[in-house]
């Protein structure tokens, strides 16, 4: 709640005239309790989550030939009922989030130290904070994601999210409640360490959600942000992670790809990785082969496929499938194959 009874008082406190944005903010929030402004975050995210994936879902169901050339897994089409189930199960968390925000508001005020009054942040300040939040969230999410791909983490928590081996936009928030809780920590870390205005917070969470929906969309369009933003993985990068499912030990990055590159989980062609793994297996035969009960040849073959060919091989394979599917659409009007595999 802004502690000024009139716009004149607000301008006197600022020592200048309000900008049009500040005037609009004053009109909207002057008499509104800060706790309700705090809860706006969930309402905004709910609307974005509901609306953003819809165009692709509708086009895939009723006009597949329009979007099929850009689908990363063209032979997999999710039934409408499955998309609705995904949405309903994920959307049920939003009302719970509102209640949690109301209950936790006193603690959130102390932890987040979010500003809600005037002045509004400048464009430069907002951009700088968004960059810091993105880098921080990306790094922390990378490691949490890797932990979720350990045997225990995957079987107990993360496998719910990987039910969709060909992801859809609604699958972005489709996950175990514990995963939603864990992955909210990196998103909040930036605003906690670098406090911001509530409008910047809304913008940050909105951008992050839209990006996550795009990453899980299952489509790679010519105007994809991955072609414009340096180190941005996008849908094509993350699609392989879902395609591999529980076997995936790569492409963990949620936004940028620098962590995957630094920690060698980017699935790019690196012959040295294959050689180093083969040497490791050769010299530690008694330990490794006893545990795995597999021959050198099978181990080397698996490493070669996963470390050397993995992501690039997958891209080539999907390109071929896409070409075949486009020919089928032209000749027969397309075919539908439903995704039922669960890792």
XYZ file of C-alpha atoms in Angstrom:
343
model
C 0.000 0.000 0.000
C 1.453 3.339 -1.054
C 1.579 5.713 1.956
C 0.431 8.810 0.051
C -3.164 10.028 0.058
C -2.942 11.889 -3.250
C -0.760 11.870 -6.390
C 0.487 15.324 -5.352
C 1.834 13.902 -2.109
C 3.536 11.088 -3.998
C 5.192 13.548 -6.385
C 6.271 15.734 -3.484
C 7.918 12.724 -1.848
C 9.619 11.787 -5.131
C 10.742 15.342 -5.729
C 9.579 15.145 -9.340
C 6.550 14.411 -11.467
C 5.545 10.761 -11.752
C 6.080 8.997 -15.056
C 3.032 7.559 -16.812
C 3.962 4.109 -15.502
C 4.290 5.399 -11.936
C 0.980 7.225 -12.215
C -0.697 4.034 -13.409
C 0.942 2.073 -10.603
C -0.242 4.618 -8.061
C -3.829 4.389 -9.307
C -3.757 0.600 -9.180
C -1.933 -0.095 -5.947
C -2.408 2.939 -3.690
C -5.266 1.409 -1.687
C -4.352 -2.269 -2.149
C -2.780 -4.225 0.744
C 0.766 -5.395 0.074
C -0.240 -8.990 0.811
C -2.619 -8.941 -2.165
C 0.036 -7.472 -4.406
C 2.297 -10.281 -3.247
C -0.335 -12.867 -4.282
C -0.655 -11.329 -7.754
C 2.362 -13.412 -8.739
C 0.378 -16.641 -8.624
C -2.606 -15.173 -10.501
C -0.338 -13.868 -13.262
C 1.482 -17.199 -13.597
C -1.802 -19.111 -13.674
C -3.103 -16.999 -16.564
C 0.184 -17.379 -18.480
C 0.285 -21.132 -17.882
C -3.309 -21.501 -19.061
C -3.083 -19.395 -22.215
C 0.468 -19.700 -23.589
C 0.483 -23.418 -24.561
C -3.049 -23.360 -26.035
C -2.273 -22.273 -29.633
C 0.090 -25.192 -30.252
C -2.236 -27.679 -28.548
C -5.144 -26.536 -30.722
C -3.098 -26.529 -33.932
C -1.659 -29.975 -33.227
C -5.143 -31.399 -32.681
C -7.058 -29.697 -35.474
C -4.475 -28.495 -38.012
C -1.397 -30.706 -37.595
C -0.095 -30.038 -41.103
C 0.497 -26.386 -40.136
C 2.907 -27.141 -37.294
C 4.138 -30.642 -38.132
C 7.206 -29.447 -40.092
C 8.479 -27.807 -36.898
C 7.688 -30.629 -34.464
C 10.790 -32.177 -32.928
C 9.211 -35.624 -32.599
C 6.799 -35.608 -35.562
C 5.565 -39.163 -35.113
C 4.302 -38.495 -31.593
C 1.026 -36.648 -31.116
C -0.427 -36.326 -27.653
C -4.188 -36.999 -27.367
C -6.254 -33.995 -26.318
C -7.429 -35.849 -23.208
C -3.809 -36.333 -22.128
C -3.079 -32.613 -22.588
C -6.126 -31.716 -20.501
C -5.139 -34.190 -17.793
C -1.660 -32.700 -17.724
C -3.094 -29.188 -17.393
C -5.613 -30.074 -14.683
C -3.105 -31.927 -12.519
C -0.572 -29.095 -12.762
C -3.107 -26.261 -12.386
C -4.344 -27.598 -9.047
C -1.111 -26.349 -7.458
C -1.909 -22.700 -8.188
C -4.768 -22.305 -5.638
C -2.550 -23.993 -3.061
C 0.211 -21.516 -3.914
C -2.115 -18.570 -3.229
C -2.925 -19.933 0.211
C 0.747 -20.546 0.913
C 1.642 -17.005 -0.167
C -0.966 -15.492 2.157
C 0.190 -17.588 5.110
C 3.875 -17.028 4.447
C 3.604 -13.314 3.627
C 5.090 -12.013 6.920
C 8.153 -14.246 6.453
C 8.365 -13.440 2.737
C 8.530 -9.715 3.517
C 11.640 -10.257 5.643
C 13.301 -12.693 3.246
C 12.524 -11.109 -0.126
C 12.462 -7.448 0.986
C 10.340 -6.671 -2.065
C 9.536 -3.015 -2.729
C 5.933 -2.258 -3.624
C 5.716 1.516 -3.650
C 7.290 4.354 -5.609
C 9.522 4.964 -7.458
C 9.327 2.196 -10.044
C 12.664 0.677 -11.101
C 14.393 2.020 -14.204
C 14.713 -0.091 -17.345
C 18.465 -0.445 -16.762
C 17.955 -1.637 -13.184
C 15.294 -4.116 -14.261
C 17.423 -5.611 -17.044
C 20.464 -5.909 -14.768
C 18.422 -7.724 -12.127
C 16.864 -10.076 -14.692
C 20.317 -11.023 -15.994
C 21.541 -11.786 -12.459
C 18.413 -13.801 -11.682
C 18.727 -15.802 -14.912
C 22.351 -16.773 -14.349
C 21.784 -17.637 -10.709
C 18.633 -19.649 -11.351
C 20.255 -21.486 -14.231
C 23.256 -22.586 -12.189
C 21.274 -23.776 -9.165
C 18.593 -25.489 -11.284
C 21.268 -27.342 -13.228
C 22.563 -29.054 -10.092
C 19.128 -29.770 -8.651
C 18.161 -31.269 -12.017
C 21.253 -33.481 -11.985
C 20.414 -34.657 -8.464
C 16.906 -35.509 -9.638
C 18.479 -37.776 -12.258
C 20.213 -39.908 -9.667
C 18.513 -43.282 -9.257
C 16.665 -42.330 -6.075
C 15.725 -38.834 -7.249
C 14.415 -40.074 -10.571
C 12.420 -43.036 -9.273
C 10.894 -41.196 -6.311
C 10.354 -37.711 -7.756
C 11.497 -36.792 -11.248
C 9.948 -39.643 -13.222
C 6.546 -37.918 -12.929
C 7.807 -35.037 -15.058
C 9.330 -37.486 -17.558
C 6.037 -39.254 -18.220
C 5.962 -37.068 -21.324
C 8.816 -38.304 -23.488
C 7.629 -35.896 -26.177
C 6.907 -32.841 -24.004
C 4.127 -30.328 -24.415
C 3.856 -26.793 -23.036
C 1.570 -27.904 -20.198
C 4.198 -30.454 -19.128
C 6.402 -27.605 -17.941
C 4.627 -27.573 -14.556
C 3.602 -31.230 -14.575
C 5.771 -32.745 -11.870
C 5.893 -34.138 -8.361
C 5.017 -31.638 -5.628
C 8.503 -32.044 -4.165
C 10.094 -31.156 -7.506
C 7.958 -28.019 -7.747
C 9.144 -27.093 -4.276
C 12.844 -27.793 -4.951
C 12.899 -25.929 -8.263
C 11.205 -22.870 -6.776
C 14.323 -22.304 -4.676
C 16.593 -21.315 -7.623
C 13.892 -19.029 -9.021
C 13.609 -17.239 -5.677
C 17.343 -17.144 -4.983
C 17.966 -14.124 -7.218
C 15.231 -11.892 -5.720
C 16.366 -12.913 -2.215
C 19.999 -11.991 -2.813
C 19.250 -8.966 -5.021
C 15.912 -7.508 -3.821
C 13.691 -5.883 -6.423
C 10.376 -4.144 -6.971
C 7.281 -6.331 -7.088
C 6.783 -5.465 -10.774
C 10.275 -6.795 -11.567
C 9.421 -9.928 -9.626
C 6.251 -10.399 -11.692
C 8.233 -9.879 -14.878
C 10.962 -12.329 -13.815
C 8.579 -15.161 -12.960
C 6.520 -14.512 -16.097
C 9.575 -14.645 -18.372
C 10.797 -17.793 -16.652
C 7.421 -19.515 -17.055
C 7.067 -18.521 -20.715
C 10.593 -19.747 -21.380
C 9.844 -23.035 -19.644
C 6.683 -23.503 -21.708
C 8.667 -22.802 -24.874
C 11.380 -25.259 -23.831
C 8.763 -27.980 -23.299
C 6.684 -27.096 -26.352
C 8.116 -29.854 -28.538
C 8.523 -27.457 -31.470
C 11.475 -25.630 -32.956
C 10.351 -22.724 -35.135
C 12.490 -20.533 -37.422
C 11.948 -17.597 -35.065
C 13.018 -19.583 -31.984
C 14.846 -17.510 -29.321
C 17.599 -20.136 -29.390
C 18.731 -18.617 -32.692
C 18.909 -15.120 -31.226
C 20.019 -15.482 -27.598
C 23.599 -16.696 -26.981
C 23.883 -20.005 -25.059
C 20.100 -20.425 -24.963
C 19.164 -24.087 -25.434
C 15.476 -23.836 -26.231
C 13.023 -26.585 -27.131
C 15.372 -28.551 -29.371
C 17.984 -28.856 -26.632
C 15.566 -29.916 -23.895
C 13.508 -32.192 -26.133
C 16.391 -34.671 -26.296
C 16.482 -34.763 -22.495
C 12.826 -35.854 -22.410
C 13.298 -38.221 -25.316
C 16.050 -40.062 -23.418
C 14.006 -40.009 -20.196
C 15.506 -41.896 -17.274
C 18.549 -42.804 -19.355
C 19.395 -39.135 -19.861
C 22.532 -37.869 -18.176
C 22.825 -34.754 -20.313
C 21.118 -31.510 -21.335
C 20.216 -30.561 -17.774
C 20.342 -26.796 -18.354
C 16.919 -25.155 -17.918
C 17.758 -21.926 -19.732
C 21.357 -21.428 -20.895
C 23.742 -24.227 -21.824
C 26.983 -23.053 -20.239
C 26.708 -25.417 -17.235
C 26.244 -28.412 -19.515
C 29.332 -27.349 -21.447
C 31.486 -26.632 -18.382
C 30.559 -29.894 -16.658
C 30.627 -31.924 -19.880
C 26.978 -32.936 -19.976
C 26.157 -31.197 -23.250
C 26.179 -34.352 -25.434
C 28.329 -32.800 -28.123
C 30.824 -34.777 -30.208
C 33.901 -35.268 -28.071
C 36.012 -38.239 -29.181
C 38.280 -37.684 -26.173
C 35.379 -38.592 -23.876
C 34.977 -41.952 -25.555
C 38.707 -42.669 -25.363
C 38.989 -41.620 -21.718
C 36.010 -43.754 -20.727
C 37.398 -46.742 -22.609
C 40.783 -46.382 -20.881
C 39.035 -46.124 -17.511
C 37.102 -49.330 -18.162
C 40.234 -51.117 -19.405
C 42.330 -50.365 -16.311
C 39.547 -50.900 -13.788
C 38.184 -54.138 -15.189
C 37.663 -55.935 -11.918
C 35.639 -53.115 -10.385
C 33.575 -51.881 -13.302
C 32.901 -55.112 -15.171
C 32.070 -56.987 -11.996
C 29.472 -54.418 -11.088
C 27.982 -54.042 -14.541
C 28.549 -57.614 -15.788
C 29.077 -56.354 -19.290
C 31.895 -56.820 -21.785
C 34.350 -54.143 -22.896
C 32.709 -54.035 -26.269
C 29.210 -53.383 -24.893
C 30.514 -50.754 -22.490
C 32.427 -48.984 -25.223
C 29.401 -49.157 -27.526
C 27.127 -47.665 -24.897
C 29.582 -44.877 -24.079
C 30.044 -44.124 -27.758
C 26.320 -43.866 -28.318
C 25.675 -41.767 -25.235
C 28.782 -39.591 -25.085
C 29.790 -39.243 -28.661
C 26.653 -39.658 -30.747
C 23.858 -38.889 -28.256
C 22.475 -35.416 -28.894
C 23.850 -34.990 -32.397
C 22.745 -38.490 -33.413
C 19.289 -37.727 -32.022
C 19.053 -34.516 -34.061
C 19.934 -36.347 -37.278
C 17.463 -39.113 -36.504
C 14.662 -36.639 -35.791
C 15.395 -34.754 -39.008
C 14.953 -37.980 -40.969
C 11.718 -38.804 -39.158
C 10.451 -35.311 -39.842
C 11.151 -35.691 -43.546
C 9.314 -39.040 -43.665
C 6.358 -37.640 -41.732
C 6.052 -34.628 -44.039
C 5.932 -36.960 -47.028
C 3.211 -39.002 -45.338
C 1.169 -35.871 -44.692
C 1.419 -34.835 -48.311
C 0.387 -38.279 -49.579
C -2.075 -39.539 -46.961
C -3.007 -36.558 -44.837
C -0.823 -37.641 -41.906
C -0.893 -40.369 -39.290
C -1.197 -40.338 -35.533
C 1.039 -42.198 -33.117
C 0.342 -41.707 -29.418
C 3.048 -41.491 -26.811
C 2.521 -44.074 -24.107
C 6.055 -44.857 -22.968
C 7.016 -44.158 -19.380
C 10.589 -44.426 -18.226
